[in-house]
Short mmCIF file of C-alpha atoms in Angstrom, two decimals:
data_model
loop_
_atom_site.label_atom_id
_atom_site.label_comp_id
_atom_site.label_asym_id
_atom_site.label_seq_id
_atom_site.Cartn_x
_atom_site.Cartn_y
_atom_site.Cartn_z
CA UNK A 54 0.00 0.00 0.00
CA UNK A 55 1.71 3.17 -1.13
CA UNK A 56 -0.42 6.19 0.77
CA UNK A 57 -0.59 9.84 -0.26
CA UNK A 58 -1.58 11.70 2.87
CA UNK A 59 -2.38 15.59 2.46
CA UNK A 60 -3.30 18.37 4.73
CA UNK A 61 -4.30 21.90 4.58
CA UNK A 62 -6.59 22.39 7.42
CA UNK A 63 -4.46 24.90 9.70
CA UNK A 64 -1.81 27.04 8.06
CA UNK A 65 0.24 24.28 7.16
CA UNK A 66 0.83 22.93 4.03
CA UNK A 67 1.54 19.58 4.44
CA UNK A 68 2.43 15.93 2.16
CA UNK A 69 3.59 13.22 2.58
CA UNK A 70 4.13 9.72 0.79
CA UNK A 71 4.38 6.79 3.41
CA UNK A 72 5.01 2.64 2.09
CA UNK A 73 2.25 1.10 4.67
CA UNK A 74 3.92 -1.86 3.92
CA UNK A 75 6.95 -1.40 5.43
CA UNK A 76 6.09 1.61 7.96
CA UNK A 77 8.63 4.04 6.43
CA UNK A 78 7.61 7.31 5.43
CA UNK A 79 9.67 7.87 2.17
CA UNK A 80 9.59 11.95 1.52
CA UNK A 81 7.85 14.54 3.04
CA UNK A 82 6.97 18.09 2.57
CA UNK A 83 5.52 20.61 5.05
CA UNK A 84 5.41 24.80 4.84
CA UNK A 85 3.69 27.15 7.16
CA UNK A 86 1.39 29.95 4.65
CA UNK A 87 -2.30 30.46 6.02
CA UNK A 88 -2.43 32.46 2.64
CA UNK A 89 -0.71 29.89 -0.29
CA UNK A 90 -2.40 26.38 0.56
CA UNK A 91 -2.93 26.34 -3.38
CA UNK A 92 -0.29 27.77 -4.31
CA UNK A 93 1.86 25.62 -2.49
CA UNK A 94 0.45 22.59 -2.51
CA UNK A 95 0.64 20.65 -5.71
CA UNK A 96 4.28 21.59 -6.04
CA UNK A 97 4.51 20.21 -2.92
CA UNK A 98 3.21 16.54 -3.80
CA UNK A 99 5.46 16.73 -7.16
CA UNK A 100 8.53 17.72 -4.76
CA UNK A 101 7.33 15.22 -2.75
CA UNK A 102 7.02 12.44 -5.31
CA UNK A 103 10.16 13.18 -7.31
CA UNK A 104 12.41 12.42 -3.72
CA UNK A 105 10.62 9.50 -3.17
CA UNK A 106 11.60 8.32 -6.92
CA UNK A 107 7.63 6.97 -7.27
CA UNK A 108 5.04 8.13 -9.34
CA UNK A 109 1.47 9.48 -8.54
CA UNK A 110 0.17 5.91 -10.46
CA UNK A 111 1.51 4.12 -8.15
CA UNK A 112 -0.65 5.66 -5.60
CA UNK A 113 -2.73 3.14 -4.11
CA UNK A 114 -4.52 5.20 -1.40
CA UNK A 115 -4.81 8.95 -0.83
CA UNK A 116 -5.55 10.15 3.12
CA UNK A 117 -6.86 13.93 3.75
CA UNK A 118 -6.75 15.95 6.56
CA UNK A 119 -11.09 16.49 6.67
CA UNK A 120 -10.84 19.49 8.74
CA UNK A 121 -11.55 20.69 11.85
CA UNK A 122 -10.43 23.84 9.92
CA UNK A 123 -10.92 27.06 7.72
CA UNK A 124 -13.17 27.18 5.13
CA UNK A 125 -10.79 28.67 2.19
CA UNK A 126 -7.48 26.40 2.89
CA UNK A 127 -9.48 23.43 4.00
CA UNK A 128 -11.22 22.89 0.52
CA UNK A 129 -7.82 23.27 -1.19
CA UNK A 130 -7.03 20.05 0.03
CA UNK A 131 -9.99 18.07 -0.06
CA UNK A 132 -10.56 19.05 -3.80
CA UNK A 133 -7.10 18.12 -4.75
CA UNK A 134 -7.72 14.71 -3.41
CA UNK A 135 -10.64 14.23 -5.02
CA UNK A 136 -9.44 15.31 -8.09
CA UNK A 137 -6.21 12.71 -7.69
CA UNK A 138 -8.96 9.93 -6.83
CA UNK A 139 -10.56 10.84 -10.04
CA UNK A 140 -7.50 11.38 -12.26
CA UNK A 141 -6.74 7.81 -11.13
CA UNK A 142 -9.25 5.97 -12.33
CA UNK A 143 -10.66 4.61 -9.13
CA UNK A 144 -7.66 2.57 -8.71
CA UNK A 145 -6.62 4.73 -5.76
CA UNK A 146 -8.94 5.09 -2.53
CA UNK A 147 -9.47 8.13 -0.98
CA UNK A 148 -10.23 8.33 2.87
CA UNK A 149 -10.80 11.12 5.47
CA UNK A 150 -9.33 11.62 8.48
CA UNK A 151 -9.44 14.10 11.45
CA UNK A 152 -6.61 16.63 11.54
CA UNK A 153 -6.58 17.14 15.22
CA UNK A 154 -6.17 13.01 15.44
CA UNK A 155 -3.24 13.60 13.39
CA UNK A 156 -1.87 15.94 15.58
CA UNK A 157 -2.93 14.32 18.50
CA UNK A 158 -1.20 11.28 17.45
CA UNK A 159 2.38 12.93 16.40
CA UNK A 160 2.12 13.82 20.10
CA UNK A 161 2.76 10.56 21.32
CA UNK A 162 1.32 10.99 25.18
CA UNK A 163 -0.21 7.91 26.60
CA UNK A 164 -2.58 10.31 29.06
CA UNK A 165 -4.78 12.48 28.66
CA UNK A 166 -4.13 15.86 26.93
CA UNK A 167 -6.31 18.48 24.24
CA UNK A 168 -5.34 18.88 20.98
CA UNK A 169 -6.36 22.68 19.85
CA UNK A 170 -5.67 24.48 16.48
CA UNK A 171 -6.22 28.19 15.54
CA UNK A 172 -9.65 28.65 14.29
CA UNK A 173 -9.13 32.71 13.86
CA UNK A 174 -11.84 34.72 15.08
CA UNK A 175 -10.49 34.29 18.42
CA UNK A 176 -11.58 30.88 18.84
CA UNK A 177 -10.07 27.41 18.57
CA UNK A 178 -11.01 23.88 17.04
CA UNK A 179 -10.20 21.56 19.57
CA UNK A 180 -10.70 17.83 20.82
CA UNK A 181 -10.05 15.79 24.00
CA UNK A 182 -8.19 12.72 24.09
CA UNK A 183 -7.31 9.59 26.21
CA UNK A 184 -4.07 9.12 24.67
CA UNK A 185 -2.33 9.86 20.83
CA UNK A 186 -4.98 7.29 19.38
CA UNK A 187 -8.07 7.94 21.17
CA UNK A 188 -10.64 10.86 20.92
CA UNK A 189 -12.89 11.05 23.68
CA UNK A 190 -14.99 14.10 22.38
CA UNK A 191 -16.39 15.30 18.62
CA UNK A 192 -14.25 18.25 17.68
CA UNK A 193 -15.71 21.22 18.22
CA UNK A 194 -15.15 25.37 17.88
CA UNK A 195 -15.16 27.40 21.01
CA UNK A 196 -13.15 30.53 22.36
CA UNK A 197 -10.67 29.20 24.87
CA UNK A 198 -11.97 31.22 27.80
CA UNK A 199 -15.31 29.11 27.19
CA UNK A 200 -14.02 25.66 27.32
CA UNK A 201 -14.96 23.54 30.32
CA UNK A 202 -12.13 24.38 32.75
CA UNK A 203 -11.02 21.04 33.35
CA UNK A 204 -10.46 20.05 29.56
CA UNK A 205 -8.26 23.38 29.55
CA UNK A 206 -6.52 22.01 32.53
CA UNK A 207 -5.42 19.12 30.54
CA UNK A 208 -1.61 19.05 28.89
CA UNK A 209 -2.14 20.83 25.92
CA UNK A 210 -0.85 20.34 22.10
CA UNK A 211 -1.31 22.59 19.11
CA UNK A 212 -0.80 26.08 17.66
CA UNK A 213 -4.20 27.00 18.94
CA UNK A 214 -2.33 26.32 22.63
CA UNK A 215 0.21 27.80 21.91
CA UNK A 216 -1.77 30.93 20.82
CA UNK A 217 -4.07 31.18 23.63
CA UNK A 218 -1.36 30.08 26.84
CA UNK A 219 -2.90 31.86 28.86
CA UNK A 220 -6.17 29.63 28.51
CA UNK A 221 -4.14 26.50 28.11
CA UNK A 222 -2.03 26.64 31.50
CA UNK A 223 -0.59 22.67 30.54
CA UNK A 224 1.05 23.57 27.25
CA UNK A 225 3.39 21.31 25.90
CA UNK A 226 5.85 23.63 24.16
CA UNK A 227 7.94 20.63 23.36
CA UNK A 228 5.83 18.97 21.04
CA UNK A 229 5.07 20.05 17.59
CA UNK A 230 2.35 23.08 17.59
CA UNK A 231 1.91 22.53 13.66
CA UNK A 232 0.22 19.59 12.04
CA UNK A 233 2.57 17.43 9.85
CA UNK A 234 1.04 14.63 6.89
CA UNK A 235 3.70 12.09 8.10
CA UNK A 236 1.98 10.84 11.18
CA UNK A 237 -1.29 11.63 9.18
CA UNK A 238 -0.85 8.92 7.21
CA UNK A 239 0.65 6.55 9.65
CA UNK A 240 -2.06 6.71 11.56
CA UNK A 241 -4.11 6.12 8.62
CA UNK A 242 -2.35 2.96 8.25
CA UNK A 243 -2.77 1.95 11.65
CA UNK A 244 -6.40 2.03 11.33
CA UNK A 245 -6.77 0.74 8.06
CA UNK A 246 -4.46 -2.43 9.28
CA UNK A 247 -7.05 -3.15 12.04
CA UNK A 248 -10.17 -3.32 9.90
CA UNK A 249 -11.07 -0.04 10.74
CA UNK A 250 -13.17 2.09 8.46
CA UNK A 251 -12.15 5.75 7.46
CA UNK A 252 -14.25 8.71 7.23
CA UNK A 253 -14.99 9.85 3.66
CA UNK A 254 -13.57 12.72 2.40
CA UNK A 255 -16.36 15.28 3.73
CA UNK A 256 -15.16 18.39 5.40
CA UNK A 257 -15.64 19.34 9.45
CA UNK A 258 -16.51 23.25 8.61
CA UNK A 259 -17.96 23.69 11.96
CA UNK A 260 -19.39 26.95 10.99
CA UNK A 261 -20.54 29.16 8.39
CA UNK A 262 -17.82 30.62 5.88
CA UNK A 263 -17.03 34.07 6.09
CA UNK A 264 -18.07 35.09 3.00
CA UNK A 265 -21.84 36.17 2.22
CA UNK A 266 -24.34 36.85 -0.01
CA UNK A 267 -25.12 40.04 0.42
CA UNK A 268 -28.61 41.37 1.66
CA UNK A 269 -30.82 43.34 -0.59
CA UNK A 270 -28.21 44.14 -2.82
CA UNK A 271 -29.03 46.47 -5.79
CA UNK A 272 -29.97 45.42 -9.44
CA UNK A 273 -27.88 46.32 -12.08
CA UNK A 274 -29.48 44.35 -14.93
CA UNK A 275 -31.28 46.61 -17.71
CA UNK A 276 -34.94 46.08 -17.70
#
């Protein structure tokens, strides 16, 4: 199995090509640009494929970060799976997966901790866990101050933590804040190895976009 994992959730722009087979990860990619996810992000796969020496045929599934995140960068990604699904024929799966469980998981921690990402607006998109493989609550968009305080309590991982210390007293500043696709798609492996079913490729908007129709606008449009 030969996975293609892609994220652009949170202002990362992140790929990475991982042989399920063996466990290895073979080339990976990641930038930081809450303003280039597609610019950035096709050149990214082809850097990533060309230092792996494979070829996007040889693709035999393709894992995307579904969101908790941004309306604008997280469509980039989903849509340029989708289209890769489709270029390949159907010969290449596509799946879904959480970003904050890939985040969660690159943590590592066997107790329990919150994952929490920027959600701008002064609010984050967080999730509790048990440990780096287990989500104990849907993910969700709150401002810090309004989380329970005991979930805030909690070790904390993410740039939405590191954003909002002051709410996250438990901050684990040694631990990446930025999500990364090369324990994406591990993880993806992990759960596809046990039987386990992933999400579809649907995104977690959470809320409305930003951007409006606007109300009673004027007509313009001879008669």
């Amino acid at each position: 199995m030969l996975m293609l994992a892609l994220d652009t959730a949170t202002p990362a722009i992140t790929v990475a090509l991982h042989d399920a087979d063996t466990g290895e990860t073979l080339a990976a990619a990641d930038q930081v640009d809450a303003r280039r996810h597609g610019e950035l992000l096709l050149p990214s796969v082809d850097r990533v494929l060309r230092a792996a020496g494979r070829k996007l045929a040889e693709v035999t599934d393709i894992v995307v970060g579904v969101g908790p995140g941004p309306y604008t960068g997280l469509r980039v990604g989903l849509a340029t799976a989708e289209a890769f699904g489709a270029a390949l024929g159907g010969s290449a799966r596509v799946h879904g997966i959480c970003s904050l469980d890939g985040l969660a998981y690159a943590s590592g921690l066997e107790t329990p901790f919150v994952v929490a990402t920027d959600a701008r607006r002064k609010e984050v998109y967080w999730a509790r866990y048990a440990d780096a493989r287990t989500r104990e609550s849907e993910p969700a968009v709150d401002r810090p101050a309004e989380i329970d305080p005991g979930v805030r309590a909690l070790p904390a991982v993410g740039a939405g933590a590191v954003l909002y210390a002051d709410a996250f007293p438990a901050l684990h500043e040694d631990l990446p804040a930025d999500l990364s696709a090369a324990p994406l798609a591990r993880l993806a492996a992990e759960r596809l190895a046990r039987g386990e079913e992933l999400p579809p490729p649907r995104p977690l908007y959470l809320r409305r976009p930003d951007a409006k129709v606007p109300a009673n606008y004027k007509v313009v449009t001879p008669k």
